Coordinates of C-alpha atoms and ligand atoms in Angstrom, one line a residue:
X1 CA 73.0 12.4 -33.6
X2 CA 70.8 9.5 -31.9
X3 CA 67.5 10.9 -31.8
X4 CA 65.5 8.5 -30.2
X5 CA 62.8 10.5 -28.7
X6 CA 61.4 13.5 -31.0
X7 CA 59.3 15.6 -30.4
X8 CA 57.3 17.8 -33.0
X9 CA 55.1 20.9 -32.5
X10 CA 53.3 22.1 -35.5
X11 CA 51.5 25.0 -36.5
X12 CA 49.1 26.1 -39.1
X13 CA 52.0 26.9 -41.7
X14 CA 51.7 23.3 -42.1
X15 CA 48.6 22.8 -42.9
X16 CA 48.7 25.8 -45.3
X17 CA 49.5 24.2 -48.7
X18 CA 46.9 22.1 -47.8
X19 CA 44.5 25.0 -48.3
X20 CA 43.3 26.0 -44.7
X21 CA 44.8 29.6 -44.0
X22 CA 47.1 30.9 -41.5
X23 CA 46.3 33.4 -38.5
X24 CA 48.8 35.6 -38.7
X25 CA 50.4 35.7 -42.4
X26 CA 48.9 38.3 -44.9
X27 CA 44.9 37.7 -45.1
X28 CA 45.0 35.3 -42.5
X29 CA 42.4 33.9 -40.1
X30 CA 43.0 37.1 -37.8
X31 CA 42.8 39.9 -40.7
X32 CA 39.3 38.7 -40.9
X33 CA 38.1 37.8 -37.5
X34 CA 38.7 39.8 -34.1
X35 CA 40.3 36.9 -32.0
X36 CA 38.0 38.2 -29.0
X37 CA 34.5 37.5 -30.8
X38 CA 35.5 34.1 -32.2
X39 CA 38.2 32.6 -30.0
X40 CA 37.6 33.4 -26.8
X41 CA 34.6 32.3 -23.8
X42 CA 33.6 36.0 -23.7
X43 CA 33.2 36.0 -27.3
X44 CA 30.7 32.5 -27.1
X45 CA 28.9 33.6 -24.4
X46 CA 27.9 37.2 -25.9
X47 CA 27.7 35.8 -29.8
X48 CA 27.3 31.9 -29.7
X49 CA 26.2 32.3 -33.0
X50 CA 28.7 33.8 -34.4
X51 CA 31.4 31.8 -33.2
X52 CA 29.5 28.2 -33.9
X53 CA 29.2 29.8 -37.6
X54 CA 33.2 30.5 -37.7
X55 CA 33.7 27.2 -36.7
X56 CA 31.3 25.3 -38.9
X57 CA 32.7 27.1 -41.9
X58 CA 36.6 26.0 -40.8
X59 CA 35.5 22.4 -40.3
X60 CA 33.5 22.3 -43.3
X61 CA 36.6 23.3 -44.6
X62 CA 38.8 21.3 -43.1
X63 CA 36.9 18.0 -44.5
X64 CA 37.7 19.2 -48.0
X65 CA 41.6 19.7 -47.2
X66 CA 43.9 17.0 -47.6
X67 CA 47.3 16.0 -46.8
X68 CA 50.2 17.6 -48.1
X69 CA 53.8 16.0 -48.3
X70 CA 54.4 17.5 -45.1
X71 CA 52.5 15.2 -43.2
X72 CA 52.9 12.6 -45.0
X73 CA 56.8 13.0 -43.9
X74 CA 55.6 13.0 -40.4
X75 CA 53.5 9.9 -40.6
X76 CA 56.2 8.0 -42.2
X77 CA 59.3 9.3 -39.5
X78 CA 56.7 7.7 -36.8
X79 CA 56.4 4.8 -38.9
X80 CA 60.1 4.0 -39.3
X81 CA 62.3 5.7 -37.0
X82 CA 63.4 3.5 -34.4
X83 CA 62.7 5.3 -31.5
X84 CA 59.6 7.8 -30.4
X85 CA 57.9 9.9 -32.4
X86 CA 54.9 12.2 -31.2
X87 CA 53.9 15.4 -32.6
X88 CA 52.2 18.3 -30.4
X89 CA 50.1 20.3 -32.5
X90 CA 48.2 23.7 -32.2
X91 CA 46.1 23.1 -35.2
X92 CA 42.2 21.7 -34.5
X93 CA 42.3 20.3 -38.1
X94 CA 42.8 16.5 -38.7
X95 CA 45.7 16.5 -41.1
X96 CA 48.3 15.1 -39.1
X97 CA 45.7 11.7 -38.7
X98 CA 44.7 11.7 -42.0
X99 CA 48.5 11.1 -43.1
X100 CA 48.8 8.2 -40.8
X101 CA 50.7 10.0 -37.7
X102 CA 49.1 8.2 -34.6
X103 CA 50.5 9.9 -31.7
X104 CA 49.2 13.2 -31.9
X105 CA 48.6 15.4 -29.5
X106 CA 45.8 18.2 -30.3
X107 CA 46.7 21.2 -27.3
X108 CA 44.0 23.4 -28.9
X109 CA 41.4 21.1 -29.7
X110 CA 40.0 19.5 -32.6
X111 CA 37.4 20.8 -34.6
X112 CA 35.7 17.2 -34.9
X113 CA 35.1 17.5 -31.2
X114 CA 32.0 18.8 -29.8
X115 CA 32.1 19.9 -25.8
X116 CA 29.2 20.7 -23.4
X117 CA 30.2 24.0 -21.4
X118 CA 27.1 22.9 -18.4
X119 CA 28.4 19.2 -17.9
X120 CA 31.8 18.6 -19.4
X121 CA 30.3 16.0 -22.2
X122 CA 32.4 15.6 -25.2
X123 CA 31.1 13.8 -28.1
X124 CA 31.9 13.9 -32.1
X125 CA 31.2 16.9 -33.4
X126 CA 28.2 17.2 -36.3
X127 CA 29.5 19.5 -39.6
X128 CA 27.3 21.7 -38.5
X129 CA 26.5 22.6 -34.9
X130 CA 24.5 25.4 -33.5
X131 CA 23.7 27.1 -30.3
X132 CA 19.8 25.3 -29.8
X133 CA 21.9 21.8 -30.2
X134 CA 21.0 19.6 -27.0
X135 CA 24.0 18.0 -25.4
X136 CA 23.5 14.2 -25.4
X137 CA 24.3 14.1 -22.1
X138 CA 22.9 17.0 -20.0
X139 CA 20.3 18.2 -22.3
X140 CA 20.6 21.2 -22.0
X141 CA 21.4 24.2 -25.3
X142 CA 24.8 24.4 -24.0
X143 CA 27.1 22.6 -26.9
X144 CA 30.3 24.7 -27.9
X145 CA 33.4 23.6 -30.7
X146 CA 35.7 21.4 -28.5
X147 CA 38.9 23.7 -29.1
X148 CA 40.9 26.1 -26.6
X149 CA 40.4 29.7 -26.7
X150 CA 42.4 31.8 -25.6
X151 CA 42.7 32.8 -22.1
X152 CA 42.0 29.0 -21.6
X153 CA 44.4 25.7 -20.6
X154 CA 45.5 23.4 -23.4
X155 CA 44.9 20.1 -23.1
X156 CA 47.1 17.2 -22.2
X157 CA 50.0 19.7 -21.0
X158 CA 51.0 16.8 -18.5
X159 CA 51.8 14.4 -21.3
X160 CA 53.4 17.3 -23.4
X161 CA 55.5 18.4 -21.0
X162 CA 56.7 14.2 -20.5
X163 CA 57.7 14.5 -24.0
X164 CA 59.5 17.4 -23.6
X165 CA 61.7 16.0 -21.0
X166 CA 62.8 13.2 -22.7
X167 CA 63.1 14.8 -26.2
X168 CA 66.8 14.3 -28.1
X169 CA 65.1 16.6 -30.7
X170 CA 62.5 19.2 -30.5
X171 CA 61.0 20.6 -33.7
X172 CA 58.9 23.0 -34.5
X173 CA 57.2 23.1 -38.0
X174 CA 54.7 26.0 -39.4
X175 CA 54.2 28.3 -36.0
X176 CA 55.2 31.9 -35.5
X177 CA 56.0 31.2 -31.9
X178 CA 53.2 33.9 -30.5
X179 CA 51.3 31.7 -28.8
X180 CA 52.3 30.3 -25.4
X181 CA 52.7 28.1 -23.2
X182 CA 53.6 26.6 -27.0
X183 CA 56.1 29.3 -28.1
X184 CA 58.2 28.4 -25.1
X185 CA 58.4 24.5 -25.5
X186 CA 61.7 24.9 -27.5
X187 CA 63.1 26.7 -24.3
X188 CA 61.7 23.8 -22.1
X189 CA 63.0 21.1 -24.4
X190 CA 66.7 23.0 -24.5
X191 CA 66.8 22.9 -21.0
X192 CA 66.4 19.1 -20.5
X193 CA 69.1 18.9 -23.5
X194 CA 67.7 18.4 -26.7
X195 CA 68.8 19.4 -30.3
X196 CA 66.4 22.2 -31.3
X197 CA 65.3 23.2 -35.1
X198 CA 62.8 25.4 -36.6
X199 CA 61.3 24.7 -40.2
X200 CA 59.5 27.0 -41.4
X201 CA 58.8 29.6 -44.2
X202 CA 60.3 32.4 -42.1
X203 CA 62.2 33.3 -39.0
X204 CA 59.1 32.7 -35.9
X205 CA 59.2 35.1 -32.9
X206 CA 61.1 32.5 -30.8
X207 CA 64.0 31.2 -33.6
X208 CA 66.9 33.0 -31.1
X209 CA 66.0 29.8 -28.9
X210 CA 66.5 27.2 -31.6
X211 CA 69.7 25.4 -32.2
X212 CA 69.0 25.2 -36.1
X213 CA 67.1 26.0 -38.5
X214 CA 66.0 25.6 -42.0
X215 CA 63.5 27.9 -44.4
X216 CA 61.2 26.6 -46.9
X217 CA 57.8 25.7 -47.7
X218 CA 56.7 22.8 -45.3
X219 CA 56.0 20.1 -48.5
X220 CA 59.6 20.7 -49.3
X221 CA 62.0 21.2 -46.3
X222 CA 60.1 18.6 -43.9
X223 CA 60.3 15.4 -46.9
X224 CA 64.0 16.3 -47.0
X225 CA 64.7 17.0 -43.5
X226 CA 62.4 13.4 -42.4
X227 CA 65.3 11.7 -44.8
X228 CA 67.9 13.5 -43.3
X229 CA 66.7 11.6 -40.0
X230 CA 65.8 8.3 -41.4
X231 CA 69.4 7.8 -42.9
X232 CA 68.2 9.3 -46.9
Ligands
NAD301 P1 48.5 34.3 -25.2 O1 48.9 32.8 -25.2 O2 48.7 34.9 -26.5 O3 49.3 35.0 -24.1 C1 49.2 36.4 -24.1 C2 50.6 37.0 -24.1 O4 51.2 36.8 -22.8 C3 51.5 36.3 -25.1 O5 51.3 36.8 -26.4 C4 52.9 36.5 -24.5 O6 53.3 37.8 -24.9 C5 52.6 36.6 -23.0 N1 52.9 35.2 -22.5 C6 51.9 34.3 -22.2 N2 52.6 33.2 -21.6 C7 53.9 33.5 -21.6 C8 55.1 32.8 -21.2 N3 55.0 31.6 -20.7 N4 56.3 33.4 -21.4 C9 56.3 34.7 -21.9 N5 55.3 35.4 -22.3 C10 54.1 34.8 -22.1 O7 47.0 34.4 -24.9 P2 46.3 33.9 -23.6 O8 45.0 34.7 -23.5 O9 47.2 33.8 -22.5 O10 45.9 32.4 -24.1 C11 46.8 31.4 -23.7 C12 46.0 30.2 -23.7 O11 45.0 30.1 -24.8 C13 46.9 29.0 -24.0 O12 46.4 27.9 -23.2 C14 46.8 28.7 -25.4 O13 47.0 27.4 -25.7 C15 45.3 29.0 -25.6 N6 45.0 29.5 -27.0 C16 44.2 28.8 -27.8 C17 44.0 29.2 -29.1 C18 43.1 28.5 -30.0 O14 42.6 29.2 -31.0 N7 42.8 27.3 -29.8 C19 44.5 30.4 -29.5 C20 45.4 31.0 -28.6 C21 45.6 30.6 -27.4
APR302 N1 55.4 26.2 -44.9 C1 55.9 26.4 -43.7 N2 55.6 27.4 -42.9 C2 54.6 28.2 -43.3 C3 53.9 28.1 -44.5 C4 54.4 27.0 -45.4 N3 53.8 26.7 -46.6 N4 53.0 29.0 -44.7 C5 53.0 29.8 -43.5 N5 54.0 29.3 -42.7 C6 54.4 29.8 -41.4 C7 54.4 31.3 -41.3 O1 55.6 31.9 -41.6 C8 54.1 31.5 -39.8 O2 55.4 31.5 -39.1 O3 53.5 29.3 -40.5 C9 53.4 30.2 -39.4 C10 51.9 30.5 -39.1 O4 51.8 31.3 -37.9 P1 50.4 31.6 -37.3 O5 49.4 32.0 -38.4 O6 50.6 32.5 -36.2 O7 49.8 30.2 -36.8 P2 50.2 29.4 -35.5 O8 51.7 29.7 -35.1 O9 49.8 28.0 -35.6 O10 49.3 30.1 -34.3 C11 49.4 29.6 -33.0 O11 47.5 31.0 -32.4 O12 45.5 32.0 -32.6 C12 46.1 30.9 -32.3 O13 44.7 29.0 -32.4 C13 45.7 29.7 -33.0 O14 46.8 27.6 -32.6 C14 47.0 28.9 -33.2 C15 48.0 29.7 -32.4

């Protein structure tokens, strides 16, 4: 199969054996947080400091984490395979950069990213923000985490939906498919003909729509499936 362009969305499964938890798996992010307070505007605008504290303990976090094999795989298929590779990711951690992978695509944010919500500013985020800070720009108290909540657009859906249209292979590492417009990328990238696999731990919401698929922990089935692709 010549896969020249591929296409890869990831989720927080792969970032999990790097030791930043999951949303949805036992204990995870949303067993311990009501979505609405933390990840949505409404939630900001009534609590600001309760969502800047969420968010200051996940990037504090997030600077400790490293790595695992899993993106390391990633960063070396862009590295060697001979035609495009660029990943779409739903995570806000810096993982995927920290391997080496340059052509990443952060739909939900990053949580190095700091965003005014009065004039649009964005600027790099400090470990530790709170709702007093002055934006840079503006001046005024009005600084928020640079990440997508929900009931809001993801960024760069233009050039992610580009990549979907030209994908040979569409894979989708670490997500439970509950999310959209993400969940429904595979469907997109089928319909414009490209092969299709899931990697993950367990079967997501959406694996009916892919082609193939393959169960595992990420820092074992992605090293052997990158082989696969780059010839062993
Ligand atoms: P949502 O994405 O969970 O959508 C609500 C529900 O509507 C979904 O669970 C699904 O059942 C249904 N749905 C939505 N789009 C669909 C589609 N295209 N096809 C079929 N069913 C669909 O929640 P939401 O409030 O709509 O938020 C969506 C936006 O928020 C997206 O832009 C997403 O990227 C963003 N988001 C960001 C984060 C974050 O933490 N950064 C988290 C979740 C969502
Ligand atoms: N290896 C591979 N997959 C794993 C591993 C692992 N070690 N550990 C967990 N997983 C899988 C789980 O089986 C699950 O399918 O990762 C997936 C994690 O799913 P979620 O917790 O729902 O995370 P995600 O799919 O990224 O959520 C999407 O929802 O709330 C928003 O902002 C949030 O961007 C996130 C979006």
């Amino acid at each position: 199969m010549s896969a020249d362009n591929i296409v890869i969305l990831t989720g927080a499964g792969i970032s999990a054996e790097s030791g930043l938890g999951t949303f949805r798996d036992e204990g995870g992010l949303w067993a311990q947080h009501r979505i609405e307070d933390v990840a949505t505007p409404e939630g900001f605008a009534a609590n600001p400091q309760l969502v800047h504290d969420f968010y200051n303990a996940r990037r504090a976090q997030s600077l400790e984490a490293t790595p695992n094999a899993a993106h390391v795989a990633l960063a070396r298929l862009e590295a060697e395979h001979k035609g495009r590779v660029s990943i779409v990711t739903q995570n806000v951690d810096g993982l995927h950069e920290a391997a080496g992978s340059k052509a990443v695509m952060h739909m939900h944010g990053a949580l190095d990213g700091a965003l005014c919500a009065a004039c649009d500013h964005r600027w790099s985020a400090p470990l530790v923000m709170q709702p007093a800070d002055l934006c840079p720009n503006c001046g005024q108290p009005t600084t928020r985490p640079d990440i997508v909540w929900f009931g809001e657009m993801p960024y760069q859906m233009d050039q992610i939906w580009q990549h979907l249209r030209d994908a040979d292979l569409f894979v989708a590492i670490g997500t439970s498919g509950n999310v959209y417009p993400a969940a429904a990328f595979v469907q997109d990238a089928d319909r414009y003909g490209a092969h299709t696999v899931e990697l993950n731990l367990e079967a997501s919401a959406t694996i009916s729509d892919f082609a193939e698929a393959r169960f595992g922990k990420a820092s074992e089935i992605v090293p052997a499936w990158v082989d696969e692709v780059l010839g062993g």
